[in-house]
Coordinates of C-alpha atoms in Angstrom, one line a residue:
M252 CA -0.2 -0.1 -0.3
D253 CA 0.9 3.3 -1.1
D254 CA 1.6 6.8 0.9
S255 CA -1.2 8.4 -0.8
E256 CA -3.7 5.1 0.5
S257 CA -2.6 5.0 3.9
R258 CA -3.3 8.8 3.9
R259 CA -6.9 8.7 2.3
Q260 CA -7.8 5.8 4.4
Y261 CA -6.2 7.5 7.9
A262 CA -8.5 10.3 7.0
E263 CA -11.4 8.6 6.3
Q264 CA -10.9 6.7 10.0
I265 CA -11.0 10.1 11.4
E266 CA -14.0 11.8 9.6
R267 CA -16.2 8.3 10.7
A268 CA -14.8 8.6 14.2
A269 CA -15.8 12.6 14.1
E270 CA -18.9 11.2 12.7
Q271 CA -19.6 8.7 15.3
R272 CA -19.0 11.2 18.0
I273 CA -21.7 13.8 16.8
R274 CA -24.3 10.5 16.7
D275 CA -23.3 10.1 20.4
R276 CA -23.6 13.4 21.2
G277 CA -26.8 13.8 19.9
V278 CA -28.0 10.4 21.7
F279 CA -26.7 11.9 24.8
S280 CA -28.9 15.0 24.3
D281 CA -31.7 13.8 23.4
R282 CA -33.9 13.8 27.1
S283 CA -36.6 11.2 25.6
K284 CA -34.1 8.6 24.5
P285 CA -33.8 5.6 27.6
A286 CA -31.1 6.4 29.8
E287 CA -29.1 3.8 29.2
E288 CA -28.7 4.7 25.9
R289 CA -27.5 7.7 26.8
R290 CA -25.4 6.3 29.3
M291 CA -24.1 4.1 26.3
A292 CA -23.3 7.4 24.5
L293 CA -21.6 8.8 27.2
Q294 CA -19.2 5.5 27.5
S295 CA -18.2 5.9 23.6
L296 CA -17.7 9.5 23.9
S297 CA -15.4 8.9 26.9
A298 CA -14.8 12.2 27.8
L299 CA -15.8 15.7 27.3
T300 CA -13.8 18.7 27.0
D301 CA -15.3 21.6 24.9
E302 CA -17.0 24.1 27.0
D303 CA -20.9 23.5 26.0
E304 CA -19.9 19.7 26.3
V305 CA -19.3 20.3 29.5
A306 CA -21.8 22.9 30.7
E307 CA -24.3 19.9 29.2
A308 CA -23.3 17.1 31.5
I309 CA -22.7 19.7 34.2
D310 CA -26.6 20.6 34.0
N311 CA -27.5 16.5 33.5
I312 CA -25.9 15.9 36.4
R313 CA -27.5 18.8 38.5
D314 CA -31.2 17.2 37.4
R315 CA -31.6 15.0 40.3
E316 CA -34.7 14.0 38.1
E317 CA -32.3 12.2 36.0
D318 CA -30.8 8.3 36.4
A319 CA -28.0 8.4 38.6
E320 CA -26.1 5.9 37.0
L321 CA -26.5 8.5 34.0
R322 CA -25.4 11.6 35.8
A323 CA -22.3 9.3 37.3
A324 CA -21.5 8.8 33.9
A325 CA -21.4 12.1 33.2
L326 CA -19.3 13.2 35.9
R327 CA -17.0 11.1 34.9
T328 CA -16.6 12.3 31.4
I329 CA -15.9 15.4 32.4
S330 CA -13.0 14.4 34.9
A331 CA -10.3 15.8 32.5
E332 CA -11.9 19.3 33.1
V333 CA -12.4 18.7 36.9
G334 CA -8.2 18.7 37.5
Q335 CA -8.1 21.8 35.8
R336 CA -11.1 24.5 37.0
H337 CA -10.9 25.3 40.6
D338 CA -15.7 25.7 40.1
L339 CA -15.1 22.3 38.9
I340 CA -13.6 21.1 42.0
D341 CA -15.9 22.8 44.2
F342 CA -18.8 21.0 42.4
A343 CA -17.7 17.8 42.9
I344 CA -16.6 18.1 46.8
D345 CA -20.2 19.7 46.8
L346 CA -22.1 16.5 45.6
L347 CA -19.6 14.5 48.0
R348 CA -20.8 15.7 50.4
D349 CA -24.2 16.3 50.3
R350 CA -25.9 13.3 52.5
T351 CA -29.3 13.4 50.1
E352 CA -27.7 12.5 47.1
S353 CA -27.6 9.6 45.4
A354 CA -24.4 7.6 46.4
V355 CA -23.7 6.2 42.8
V356 CA -23.4 10.1 42.1
R357 CA -21.3 10.8 45.0
L358 CA -19.0 7.8 44.1
A359 CA -18.1 9.1 40.9
A360 CA -17.4 12.5 42.4
L361 CA -15.2 10.8 44.8
R362 CA -13.2 8.7 42.1
V363 CA -13.2 12.0 40.0
L364 CA -11.7 14.1 43.3
Q365 CA -9.3 11.5 43.7
M366 CA -8.1 11.7 40.0
S367 CA -8.1 15.6 40.3
S368 CA -6.2 15.1 43.5
F369 CA -2.7 14.1 41.2
R370 CA -2.7 17.7 39.0
V371 CA -1.2 19.2 42.1
V372 CA -0.8 22.5 41.0
V373 CA -4.3 23.1 40.1
F374 CA -5.9 21.1 43.1
D375 CA -4.0 21.6 45.8
P376 CA -5.5 25.0 47.0
K377 CA -8.9 22.8 47.4
R378 CA -6.5 19.8 49.0
P379 CA -7.7 21.3 52.5
E380 CA -11.4 21.9 51.7
Y381 CA -11.3 17.9 49.8
L382 CA -10.1 16.3 52.8
D383 CA -12.4 17.9 55.1
A384 CA -15.1 17.1 53.1
L385 CA -13.5 13.1 53.5
R386 CA -13.6 13.7 57.1
T387 CA -17.4 14.2 57.3
V388 CA -18.2 10.8 54.8
I389 CA -16.1 8.5 56.8
D390 CA -19.3 8.1 59.2
D391 CA -21.6 7.8 55.6
R392 CA -23.9 4.9 56.1
N393 CA -22.8 3.9 53.1
A394 CA -20.3 1.2 53.6
S395 CA -18.2 1.4 50.0
L396 CA -18.0 5.7 50.4
R397 CA -16.6 4.9 54.3
E398 CA -14.3 2.7 52.8
Q399 CA -12.9 4.4 49.9
A400 CA -13.1 8.2 52.1
L401 CA -11.1 6.5 54.9
E402 CA -8.6 4.4 52.7
I403 CA -7.2 8.3 50.5
L404 CA -7.6 9.5 54.3
A405 CA -4.9 7.0 55.9
Q406 CA -2.6 6.9 52.6
E407 CA -2.3 11.1 53.7
R408 CA -1.4 10.3 57.2
D409 CA -4.4 11.7 58.7
E410 CA -4.3 12.2 62.1
Y411 CA -8.2 11.7 62.6
A412 CA -9.1 9.1 60.5
Q413 CA -6.1 7.2 62.6
R414 CA -7.8 8.3 65.5
R415 CA -11.4 7.1 64.2
L416 CA -9.6 3.4 63.1
L417 CA -8.1 2.6 66.4
E418 CA -11.1 3.9 68.5
G419 CA -13.6 1.0 65.8
L420 CA -10.4 -1.1 66.9
E421 CA -10.9 -1.0 70.7
D422 CA -14.5 -0.4 70.7
P423 CA -16.1 -2.7 68.3
S424 CA -19.4 -0.3 68.2
Q425 CA -17.4 2.3 67.1
A426 CA -16.1 0.6 63.8
L427 CA -16.2 2.4 60.1
V428 CA -14.5 -0.6 58.5
P429 CA -14.3 -4.7 59.6
P430 CA -11.0 -4.6 62.1
E431 CA -8.5 -6.2 59.1
R432 CA -8.8 -3.3 56.6
A433 CA -8.9 -0.6 59.9
I434 CA -5.2 -2.3 60.9
Q435 CA -4.4 -2.1 57.0
M436 CA -5.4 1.2 56.9
L437 CA -3.1 2.0 60.1
G438 CA 0.0 0.1 58.1
Y439 CA 0.4 3.4 55.6
D440 CA 1.9 5.2 58.8
I441 CA 2.6 3.2 62.0
H442 CA 3.2 4.5 65.1
A443 CA 4.9 3.3 68.2
E444 CA 1.4 3.5 70.2
H445 CA -0.5 1.2 67.8
Y446 CA 1.7 -1.3 68.9
P447 CA -0.3 -2.5 72.2
I448 CA -3.1 -2.4 70.2
L449 CA -2.1 -5.0 67.5
R450 CA -0.7 -7.2 70.2
E451 CA -4.0 -7.1 71.3
M452 CA -5.6 -8.3 68.7
V453 CA -2.9 -11.2 68.1
S454 CA -4.4 -12.4 71.6
N455 CA -8.0 -12.0 71.3
P456 CA -8.5 -12.0 67.6
P457 CA -11.7 -10.3 66.1
S458 CA -11.1 -12.5 63.2
P459 CA -8.7 -14.7 61.6
E460 CA -7.9 -11.9 59.0
A461 CA -8.2 -9.0 61.4
K462 CA -5.2 -11.2 63.2
R463 CA -2.7 -11.9 60.4
E464 CA -2.8 -8.1 59.1
A465 CA -1.7 -7.8 63.0
V466 CA 0.7 -9.8 62.8
R467 CA 2.1 -8.4 59.2
L468 CA 2.8 -4.4 61.2
L469 CA 4.7 -6.2 64.1
G470 CA 6.9 -6.8 61.7
T471 CA 8.1 -3.1 62.8
D472 CA 7.9 -3.5 66.5
P473 CA 11.0 -4.8 68.6
A474 CA 9.0 -5.5 71.5
S475 CA 7.1 -8.0 69.2
K476 CA 10.2 -9.7 68.7
N477 CA 9.6 -13.4 70.8
L478 CA 6.0 -13.1 69.8
L479 CA 6.5 -13.4 66.2
A480 CA 8.8 -16.4 66.7
D481 CA 6.3 -18.2 69.0
I482 CA 3.5 -17.5 66.8
L483 CA 5.9 -19.3 63.7
K484 CA 6.7 -22.2 66.5
D485 CA 2.8 -23.2 67.0
K486 CA 1.2 -25.2 64.3
R487 CA -1.8 -25.1 65.8
E488 CA -1.7 -21.8 64.5
R489 CA -3.5 -20.8 61.3
R490 CA -1.0 -21.6 58.1
E491 CA -1.7 -17.3 57.2
V492 CA -1.1 -16.4 60.0
R493 CA 2.0 -18.2 60.3
N494 CA 3.0 -17.2 56.7
A495 CA 2.7 -13.7 58.2
S496 CA 4.7 -14.3 61.3
A497 CA 7.3 -15.4 58.8
S498 CA 7.5 -12.3 57.3
A499 CA 7.6 -9.8 60.6
L500 CA 10.2 -11.9 61.8
Q501 CA 12.2 -12.4 59.3
S502 CA 12.7 -8.2 58.6
L503 CA 12.6 -7.9 62.4
A504 CA 15.5 -10.2 63.2
P505 CA 17.2 -12.2 60.2
A506 CA 19.0 -14.2 62.7
E507 CA 16.4 -15.9 64.6
F508 CA 14.2 -15.8 61.2
E509 CA 16.7 -18.0 59.4
E510 CA 17.3 -20.4 62.5
Q511 CA 13.9 -21.0 62.7
A512 CA 13.3 -21.3 58.9
K513 CA 16.3 -24.3 59.1
Q514 CA 14.1 -26.1 61.6
I515 CA 11.0 -25.7 59.9
V516 CA 13.1 -27.4 56.7
L517 CA 14.1 -30.1 58.6
D518 CA 10.9 -30.6 60.5
D519 CA 9.2 -34.0 58.1
D520 CA 5.8 -33.1 60.0
E521 CA 5.8 -29.7 59.0
Y522 CA 3.1 -28.1 56.9
P523 CA 4.1 -28.1 53.2
E524 CA 2.9 -24.2 52.7
I525 CA 5.2 -23.4 55.7
R526 CA 8.2 -25.6 54.4
A527 CA 7.7 -23.7 50.7
T528 CA 7.7 -20.3 52.1
A529 CA 11.2 -21.4 54.7
I530 CA 12.7 -22.7 51.6
N531 CA 11.6 -19.2 49.6
A532 CA 12.5 -17.2 52.0
L533 CA 16.4 -19.0 53.2
T534 CA 16.7 -18.6 49.6
L535 CA 16.5 -14.7 49.1
F536 CA 17.3 -13.5 52.2
A537 CA 19.3 -15.9 54.7
D538 CA 23.4 -15.7 54.6
Q539 CA 24.1 -17.6 51.5
E540 CA 27.5 -18.3 52.5
A541 CA 26.9 -19.8 55.9
L542 CA 24.2 -22.1 54.6
D543 CA 26.3 -23.5 51.8
Q544 CA 28.3 -24.7 54.7
D545 CA 25.3 -26.7 55.8
A546 CA 25.8 -29.7 54.3
D547 CA 22.4 -31.3 56.5
L548 CA 20.4 -28.5 55.1
S549 CA 21.2 -29.2 51.6
R550 CA 20.4 -32.4 51.3
R551 CA 17.4 -32.6 53.4
V552 CA 16.5 -29.8 50.1
E553 CA 17.6 -32.0 47.8
R554 CA 15.8 -34.6 48.9
L555 CA 12.4 -32.8 49.2
R556 CA 13.3 -32.1 45.7
E557 CA 13.0 -35.6 44.9
V558 CA 10.2 -36.6 47.1
S559 CA 8.2 -34.4 48.5
P560 CA 4.3 -34.8 47.2
S561 CA 4.2 -30.8 47.1
E562 CA 4.9 -29.3 44.6
E563 CA 5.6 -26.1 45.9
V564 CA 8.1 -27.3 48.3
A565 CA 9.5 -29.4 45.2
R566 CA 9.4 -26.1 42.8
T567 CA 11.5 -23.6 45.7
A568 CA 13.6 -26.3 46.8
N569 CA 14.7 -26.9 43.4
R570 CA 14.8 -22.5 43.5
F571 CA 17.1 -22.9 46.5
L572 CA 19.5 -25.7 45.1
S573 CA 19.8 -24.1 41.9
R574 CA 21.1 -21.0 43.5
Q575 CA 23.7 -22.9 45.7
R576 CA 25.1 -24.5 42.4
R577 CA 25.2 -21.1 41.1
R578 CA 27.3 -19.4 43.5
R579 CA 29.3 -22.5 43.7
E580 CA 30.2 -22.8 40.3
R581 CA 31.4 -19.0 40.6
R582 CA 33.7 -20.0 43.0
N583 CA 35.1 -22.7 41.5
R584 CA 35.7 -20.2 38.6
S585 CA 37.6 -17.6 40.2
D586 CA 39.6 -19.9 42.4
G587 CA 40.4 -22.0 39.3
P588 CA 43.9 -21.8 37.5
R589 CA 45.8 -18.9 36.2
G590 CA 47.5 -18.3 33.5
E591 CA 51.8 -17.5 33.9

């Protein structure tokens, strides 16, 4: 195909796309058409940036007689403009704050504001109002709005959100989100005063998931070293919790973790998943020179590669031995005969 033909086809594609956009715009503008059809047209348009188009979208968003999903879709199509105009940022913040507004529209406003917040130069003057609006939302009846607002505030290291999360862990009747989610959010900005609460979550967990998340965060608390070691040793403990304790202990006390990991590898009564975790951790994080001198460990790992019924154990054992072999080959090359 010559260049002139390529240019002709490209021009035709552009023309067809422009004609389709005009048709989609017409469908959206025609309020006599079903809401779903208008919403599909909006999805095809993807983004509205022309001043008249944006104004029409705003008129639809303001109209509470319109279908809520259509209004949310209209809000999403002007998201690029929201990130460039203070008046539209204010508009979206007002939608988010309004508890009489549809949850679908408020969720769309939240997501548009979150995207706009990355346009730092334009958005930063409005950031205090945005964060204040999020604080009002964390008590909302809609669970999705609550959780998303809390997540953003936690990422912002907001003191008020942190305090409310802690209150919910101490008193479940005050909880805004499930305990495991609250613990995850606290992890964005963990403080020393959080550790006693996390240890209490481990001792008296409100749910298995909450215990796992608490164990994971205790990997930055030196006072929790013995607790983590005990959890890792305890075969009665849930395996996902023991895996979390393995990661936490490895971060907090590498030497102690290495010794426990070796014992797990050598223990034929250990669970395969825990064994695989131990082998993988030794492969990636342990003192490799010391491991290479441990003939008993190497023999046991080699046997696991050959006879373990667990594919995961066999795979991690093979990775351990392959790395060990490569290290040995490198040493042999470096120690080999040199030319005169």
